[in-house]
PDB file of C-alpha atoms in Angstrom:
ATOM      1  CA  ASP A  99       0.000   0.000   0.000  1.00 89.00           C
ATOM      2  CA  ARG A 100       1.860   2.966  -1.414  1.00 94.00           C
ATOM      3  CA  ASP A 101       0.112   5.664   0.663  1.00 95.00           C
ATOM      4  CA  GLY A 102       0.520   3.686   3.879  1.00 96.00           C
ATOM      5  CA  ALA A 103       4.222   3.232   3.181  1.00 96.00           C
ATOM      6  CA  LYS A 104       4.676   6.949   2.491  1.00 97.00           C
ATOM      7  CA  LYS A 105       2.833   7.765   5.731  1.00 97.00           C
ATOM      8  CA  GLU A 106       5.125   5.413   7.707  1.00 96.00           C
ATOM      9  CA  ILE A 107       8.160   7.208   6.252  1.00 97.00           C
ATOM     10  CA  ALA A 108       6.684  10.634   7.051  1.00 97.00           C
ATOM     11  CA  ASP A 109       5.829   9.538  10.613  1.00 96.00           C
ATOM     12  CA  ALA A 110       9.299   8.089  11.182  1.00 96.00           C
ATOM     13  CA  ALA A 111      10.938  11.258   9.849  1.00 97.00           C
ATOM     14  CA  LYS A 112       8.745  13.502  11.997  1.00 97.00           C
ATOM     15  CA  LYS A 113       9.495  11.489  15.144  1.00 95.00           C
ATOM     16  CA  VAL A 114      13.249  11.733  14.516  1.00 95.00           C
ATOM     17  CA  THR A 115      13.054  15.433  13.614  1.00 96.00           C
ATOM     18  CA  ASP A 116      11.164  16.166  16.846  1.00 95.00           C
ATOM     19  CA  THR A 117      13.808  14.271  18.842  1.00 92.00           C
ATOM     20  CA  ILE A 118      16.592  16.233  17.135  1.00 93.00           C
ATOM     21  CA  GLU A 119      14.838  19.527  17.847  1.00 93.00           C
ATOM     22  CA  ALA A 120      14.422  18.587  21.529  1.00 92.00           C
ATOM     23  CA  SER A 121      18.147  17.857  22.013  1.00 90.00           C
ATOM     24  CA  THR A 122      19.870  20.142  24.496  1.00 89.00           C
ATOM     25  CA  SER A 123      23.396  19.015  23.563  1.00 88.00           C
ATOM     26  CA  LEU A 124      23.394  19.850  19.855  1.00 90.00           C
ATOM     27  CA  THR A 125      24.099  23.278  18.408  1.00 91.00           C
ATOM     28  CA  ALA A 126      21.623  24.926  16.027  1.00 93.00           C
ATOM     29  CA  GLU A 127      23.945  24.024  13.118  1.00 94.00           C
ATOM     30  CA  GLN A 128      24.152  20.380  14.194  1.00 92.00           C
ATOM     31  CA  LYS A 129      20.359  20.229  14.510  1.00 94.00           C
ATOM     32  CA  ALA A 130      19.871  21.783  11.070  1.00 96.00           C
ATOM     33  CA  GLU A 131      22.364  19.364   9.498  1.00 94.00           C
ATOM     34  CA  ALA A 132      20.758  16.329  11.157  1.00 94.00           C
ATOM     35  CA  LYS A 133      17.238  17.432  10.187  1.00 96.00           C
ATOM     36  CA  ALA A 134      18.376  17.977   6.581  1.00 96.00           C
ATOM     37  CA  LYS A 135      19.776  14.435   6.462  1.00 95.00           C
ATOM     38  CA  VAL A 136      16.517  13.032   7.827  1.00 96.00           C
ATOM     39  CA  ALA A 137      14.504  15.069   5.303  1.00 97.00           C
ATOM     40  CA  LYS A 138      16.713  13.791   2.465  1.00 96.00           C
ATOM     41  CA  ALA A 139      16.359  10.191   3.656  1.00 96.00           C
ATOM     42  CA  ALA A 140      12.581  10.614   3.844  1.00 97.00           C
ATOM     43  CA  LYS A 141      12.420  12.173   0.357  1.00 97.00           C
ATOM     44  CA  ASP A 142      14.624   9.441  -1.118  1.00 97.00           C
ATOM     45  CA  ALA A 143      12.419   6.780   0.504  1.00 97.00           C
ATOM     46  CA  THR A 144       9.208   8.458  -0.654  1.00 97.00           C
ATOM     47  CA  ASP A 145      10.595   8.715  -4.221  1.00 97.00           C
ATOM     48  CA  ALA A 146      11.595   5.041  -4.131  1.00 96.00           C
ATOM     49  CA  ILE A 147       8.109   4.092  -2.881  1.00 97.00           C
ATOM     50  CA  GLU A 148       6.568   6.219  -5.648  1.00 96.00           C
ATOM     51  CA  ASN A 149       8.757   4.562  -8.304  1.00 96.00           C
ATOM     52  CA  ALA A 150       8.227   1.003  -7.066  1.00 95.00           C
ATOM     53  CA  THR A 151       6.193  -1.140  -9.438  1.00 95.00           C
ATOM     54  CA  THR A 152       5.241  -3.986  -7.079  1.00 95.00           C
ATOM     55  CA  GLU A 153       3.961  -4.332  -3.521  1.00 95.00           C
ATOM     56  CA  GLU A 154       7.264  -6.019  -2.698  1.00 95.00           C
ATOM     57  CA  GLY A 155       9.143  -3.050  -4.148  1.00 96.00           C
ATOM     58  CA  ILE A 156       7.025  -0.649  -2.102  1.00 96.00           C
ATOM     59  CA  ASN A 157       7.692  -2.596   1.110  1.00 96.00           C
ATOM     60  CA  SER A 158      11.397  -2.846   0.383  1.00 95.00           C
ATOM     61  CA  ALA A 159      11.642   0.907  -0.296  1.00 96.00           C
ATOM     62  CA  LYS A 160       9.692   1.607   2.916  1.00 96.00           C
ATOM     63  CA  ASP A 161      11.891  -0.693   5.030  1.00 96.00           C
ATOM     64  CA  ASN A 162      15.101   0.717   3.535  1.00 96.00           C
ATOM     65  CA  GLY A 163      13.861   4.261   4.090  1.00 96.00           C
ATOM     66  CA  LYS A 164      12.940   3.590   7.702  1.00 96.00           C
ATOM     67  CA  LEU A 165      16.374   2.024   8.279  1.00 96.00           C
ATOM     68  CA  VAL A 166      18.172   5.069   6.818  1.00 96.00           C
ATOM     69  CA  ILE A 167      16.053   7.407   8.969  1.00 96.00           C
ATOM     70  CA  LYS A 168      16.766   5.232  12.035  1.00 95.00           C
ATOM     71  CA  LYS A 169      20.498   5.409  11.263  1.00 96.00           C
ATOM     72  CA  GLU A 170      20.347   9.216  11.085  1.00 95.00           C
ATOM     73  CA  ALA A 171      18.528   9.262  14.436  1.00 95.00           C
ATOM     74  CA  ALA A 172      21.142   6.993  16.010  1.00 96.00           C
ATOM     75  CA  ILE A 173      24.049   9.039  14.638  1.00 96.00           C
ATOM     76  CA  THR A 174      22.428  12.216  15.947  1.00 95.00           C
ATOM     77  CA  ALA A 175      22.022  10.591  19.376  1.00 95.00           C
ATOM     78  CA  ILE A 176      25.716   9.645  19.355  1.00 96.00           C
ATOM     79  CA  ASN A 177      26.685  13.208  18.397  1.00 95.00           C
ATOM     80  CA  ALA A 178      24.503  14.594  21.190  1.00 94.00           C
ATOM     81  CA  GLU A 179      26.054  12.213  23.724  1.00 95.00           C
ATOM     82  CA  LYS A 180      29.526  13.186  22.467  1.00 96.00           C
ATOM     83  CA  ALA A 181      28.750  16.907  22.769  1.00 94.00           C
ATOM     84  CA  ALA A 182      27.382  16.479  26.306  1.00 94.00           C
ATOM     85  CA  LYS A 183      30.423  14.451  27.411  1.00 96.00           C
ATOM     86  CA  GLU A 184      32.852  16.935  25.851  1.00 95.00           C
ATOM     87  CA  GLN A 185      31.125  19.793  27.696  1.00 94.00           C
ATOM     88  CA  GLU A 186      31.358  17.808  30.940  1.00 94.00           C
ATOM     89  CA  ILE A 187      35.102  17.337  30.339  1.00 95.00           C
ATOM     90  CA  VAL A 188      35.650  21.013  29.475  1.00 94.00           C
ATOM     91  CA  ASN A 189      33.786  22.073  32.620  1.00 94.00           C
ATOM     92  CA  ASN A 190      35.790  19.747  34.895  1.00 92.00           C
ATOM     93  CA  SER A 191      38.157  22.089  36.721  1.00 89.00           C
ATOM     94  CA  LYS A 192      40.030  19.142  38.279  1.00 87.00           C
ATOM     95  CA  LEU A 193      41.489  18.204  34.889  1.00 89.00           C
ATOM     96  CA  SER A 194      44.646  19.637  33.366  1.00 90.00           C
ATOM     97  CA  ALA A 195      44.572  20.767  29.724  1.00 91.00           C
ATOM     98  CA  GLU A 196      46.417  17.589  28.756  1.00 91.00           C
ATOM     99  CA  GLU A 197      43.957  15.360  30.640  1.00 91.00           C
ATOM    100  CA  LYS A 198      41.047  17.187  28.986  1.00 94.00           C
ATOM    101  CA  ALA A 199      42.584  16.679  25.529  1.00 94.00           C
ATOM    102  CA  THR A 200      43.173  12.974  26.208  1.00 94.00           C
ATOM    103  CA  ALA A 201      39.617  12.473  27.471  1.00 95.00           C
ATOM    104  CA  LYS A 202      38.127  14.349  24.510  1.00 96.00           C
ATOM    105  CA  ALA A 203      40.173  12.173  22.145  1.00 96.00           C
ATOM    106  CA  GLU A 204      38.779   9.042  23.847  1.00 96.00           C
ATOM    107  CA  VAL A 205      35.238  10.407  23.429  1.00 97.00           C
ATOM    108  CA  ALA A 206      35.874  11.201  19.753  1.00 97.00           C
ATOM    109  CA  LYS A 207      37.276   7.705  19.176  1.00 97.00           C
ATOM    110  CA  ALA A 208      34.220   6.083  20.796  1.00 97.00           C
ATOM    111  CA  ALA A 209      31.872   8.310  18.770  1.00 97.00           C
ATOM    112  CA  ILE A 210      33.639   7.553  15.470  1.00 97.00           C
ATOM    113  CA  LYS A 211      33.453   3.797  16.125  1.00 97.00           C
ATOM    114  CA  ALA A 212      29.755   4.079  17.028  1.00 97.00           C
ATOM    115  CA  VAL A 213      28.927   6.052  13.867  1.00 97.00           C
ATOM    116  CA  GLU A 214      30.818   3.534  11.706  1.00 97.00           C
ATOM    117  CA  ASP A 215      28.994   0.635  13.390  1.00 97.00           C
ATOM    118  CA  ILE A 216      25.640   2.383  12.848  1.00 97.00           C
ATOM    119  CA  GLN A 217      26.420   3.075   9.186  1.00 96.00           C
ATOM    120  CA  ASN A 218      27.396  -0.578   8.668  1.00 97.00           C
ATOM    121  CA  ALA A 219      24.275  -1.932  10.407  1.00 96.00           C
ATOM    122  CA  THR A 220      21.807  -3.699   8.122  1.00 96.00           C
ATOM    123  CA  THR A 221      18.843  -4.021  10.515  1.00 95.00           C
ATOM    124  CA  GLN A 222      16.977  -1.785  12.974  1.00 93.00           C
ATOM    125  CA  LYS A 223      18.136  -4.099  15.761  1.00 96.00           C
ATOM    126  CA  ALA A 224      21.793  -3.728  14.732  1.00 97.00           C
ATOM    127  CA  VAL A 225      21.401   0.069  14.599  1.00 97.00           C
ATOM    128  CA  ASP A 226      19.919   0.062  18.120  1.00 96.00           C
ATOM    129  CA  ALA A 227      22.720  -2.161  19.411  1.00 97.00           C
ATOM    130  CA  ALA A 228      25.438   0.001  17.832  1.00 97.00           C
ATOM    131  CA  GLN A 229      23.855   3.155  19.251  1.00 97.00           C
ATOM    132  CA  ALA A 230      23.564   1.671  22.756  1.00 97.00           C
ATOM    133  CA  GLU A 231      27.144   0.399  22.635  1.00 97.00           C
ATOM    134  CA  GLY A 232      28.407   3.791  21.442  1.00 96.00           C
ATOM    135  CA  GLU A 233      26.516   5.732  24.099  1.00 96.00           C
ATOM    136  CA  THR A 234      27.869   3.392  26.783  1.00 96.00           C
ATOM    137  CA  ALA A 235      31.439   3.790  25.488  1.00 96.00           C
ATOM    138  CA  ILE A 236      31.138   7.588  25.465  1.00 96.00           C
ATOM    139  CA  LYS A 237      29.615   7.688  28.952  1.00 95.00           C
ATOM    140  CA  ALA A 238      32.418   5.413  30.189  1.00 94.00           C
ATOM    141  CA  VAL A 239      35.028   8.125  29.580  1.00 93.00           C
ATOM    142  CA  ASN A 240      35.483   9.514  33.079  1.00 88.00           C
ATOM    143  CA  PRO A 241      38.882  11.155  33.406  1.00 86.00           C
ATOM    144  CA  ILE A 242      40.347  11.653  36.855  1.00 81.00           C
ATOM    145  CA  GLY A 243      42.335  14.828  37.403  1.00 77.00           C
ATOM    146  CA  LYS A 244      45.622  13.440  38.726  1.00 80.00           C
ATOM    147  CA  GLU A 245      47.948  16.239  37.617  1.00 74.00           C
ATOM    148  CA  LYS A 246      46.117  19.020  39.424  1.00 73.00           C
ATOM    149  CA  ALA A 247      45.628  16.833  42.492  1.00 77.00           C
ATOM    150  CA  LEU A 248      49.340  16.051  42.595  1.00 81.00           C
ATOM    151  CA  GLU A 249      50.172  19.752  42.184  1.00 80.00           C
ATOM    152  CA  ALA A 250      47.837  20.594  45.090  1.00 79.00           C
ATOM    153  CA  ILE A 251      49.459  17.925  47.273  1.00 85.00           C
ATOM    154  CA  GLN A 252      52.915  19.196  46.301  1.00 87.00           C
ATOM    155  CA  THR A 253      51.952  22.799  47.110  1.00 85.00           C
ATOM    156  CA  ALA A 254      50.435  21.772  50.452  1.00 85.00           C
ATOM    157  CA  ALA A 255      53.519  19.709  51.321  1.00 88.00           C
ATOM    158  CA  GLU A 256      55.838  22.600  50.450  1.00 89.00           C
ATOM    159  CA  ALA A 257      53.752  24.980  52.562  1.00 88.00           C
ATOM    160  CA  LYS A 258      53.824  22.537  55.484  1.00 89.00           C
ATOM    161  CA  LEU A 259      57.609  22.105  55.146  1.00 90.00           C
ATOM    162  CA  ALA A 260      58.063  25.884  55.059  1.00 88.00           C
ATOM    163  CA  GLU A 261      55.929  26.168  58.207  1.00 88.00           C
ATOM    164  CA  ILE A 262      58.020  23.486  59.953  1.00 91.00           C
ATOM    165  CA  ASP A 263      61.248  25.215  58.892  1.00 89.00           C
ATOM    166  CA  LYS A 264      60.039  28.463  60.491  1.00 86.00           C
ATOM    167  CA  ASN A 265      59.653  26.745  63.859  1.00 78.00           C
TER     168      ASN A 265
END
């Protein structure tokens, strides 16, 4: 059913677009880019449904379209998780610049792997699994500020030694 298939694509695209719009971690540019990708995926799917000559072709175009839209949603979720974690790292005053850079690199690496896994997924289930795995890997990056802590201990020790020397 051609119209039903087109409606499913439109509904899927709207749901994803609403989720993107509601994100608090993405910038306006990132939201616009993600929404444009979803719109393109929906248009491509709708065109494929329109051009299909059999019921099987319609269903295949619908399923492929929904998978592409789902992938865009998952990639956007990974990017939002990455942005939130990077902000958390930047705002962590216990970390040195070097520790922040290392942690951000770990986050980027986890995000890149997640996006690749999502792009390579061939089923909705595989997309969901790749997204969940990626979000977990990004959340798992929890740097501990050793350098600044050691500096504080060193400073305190030197102050204590200076105090003892005075006596």
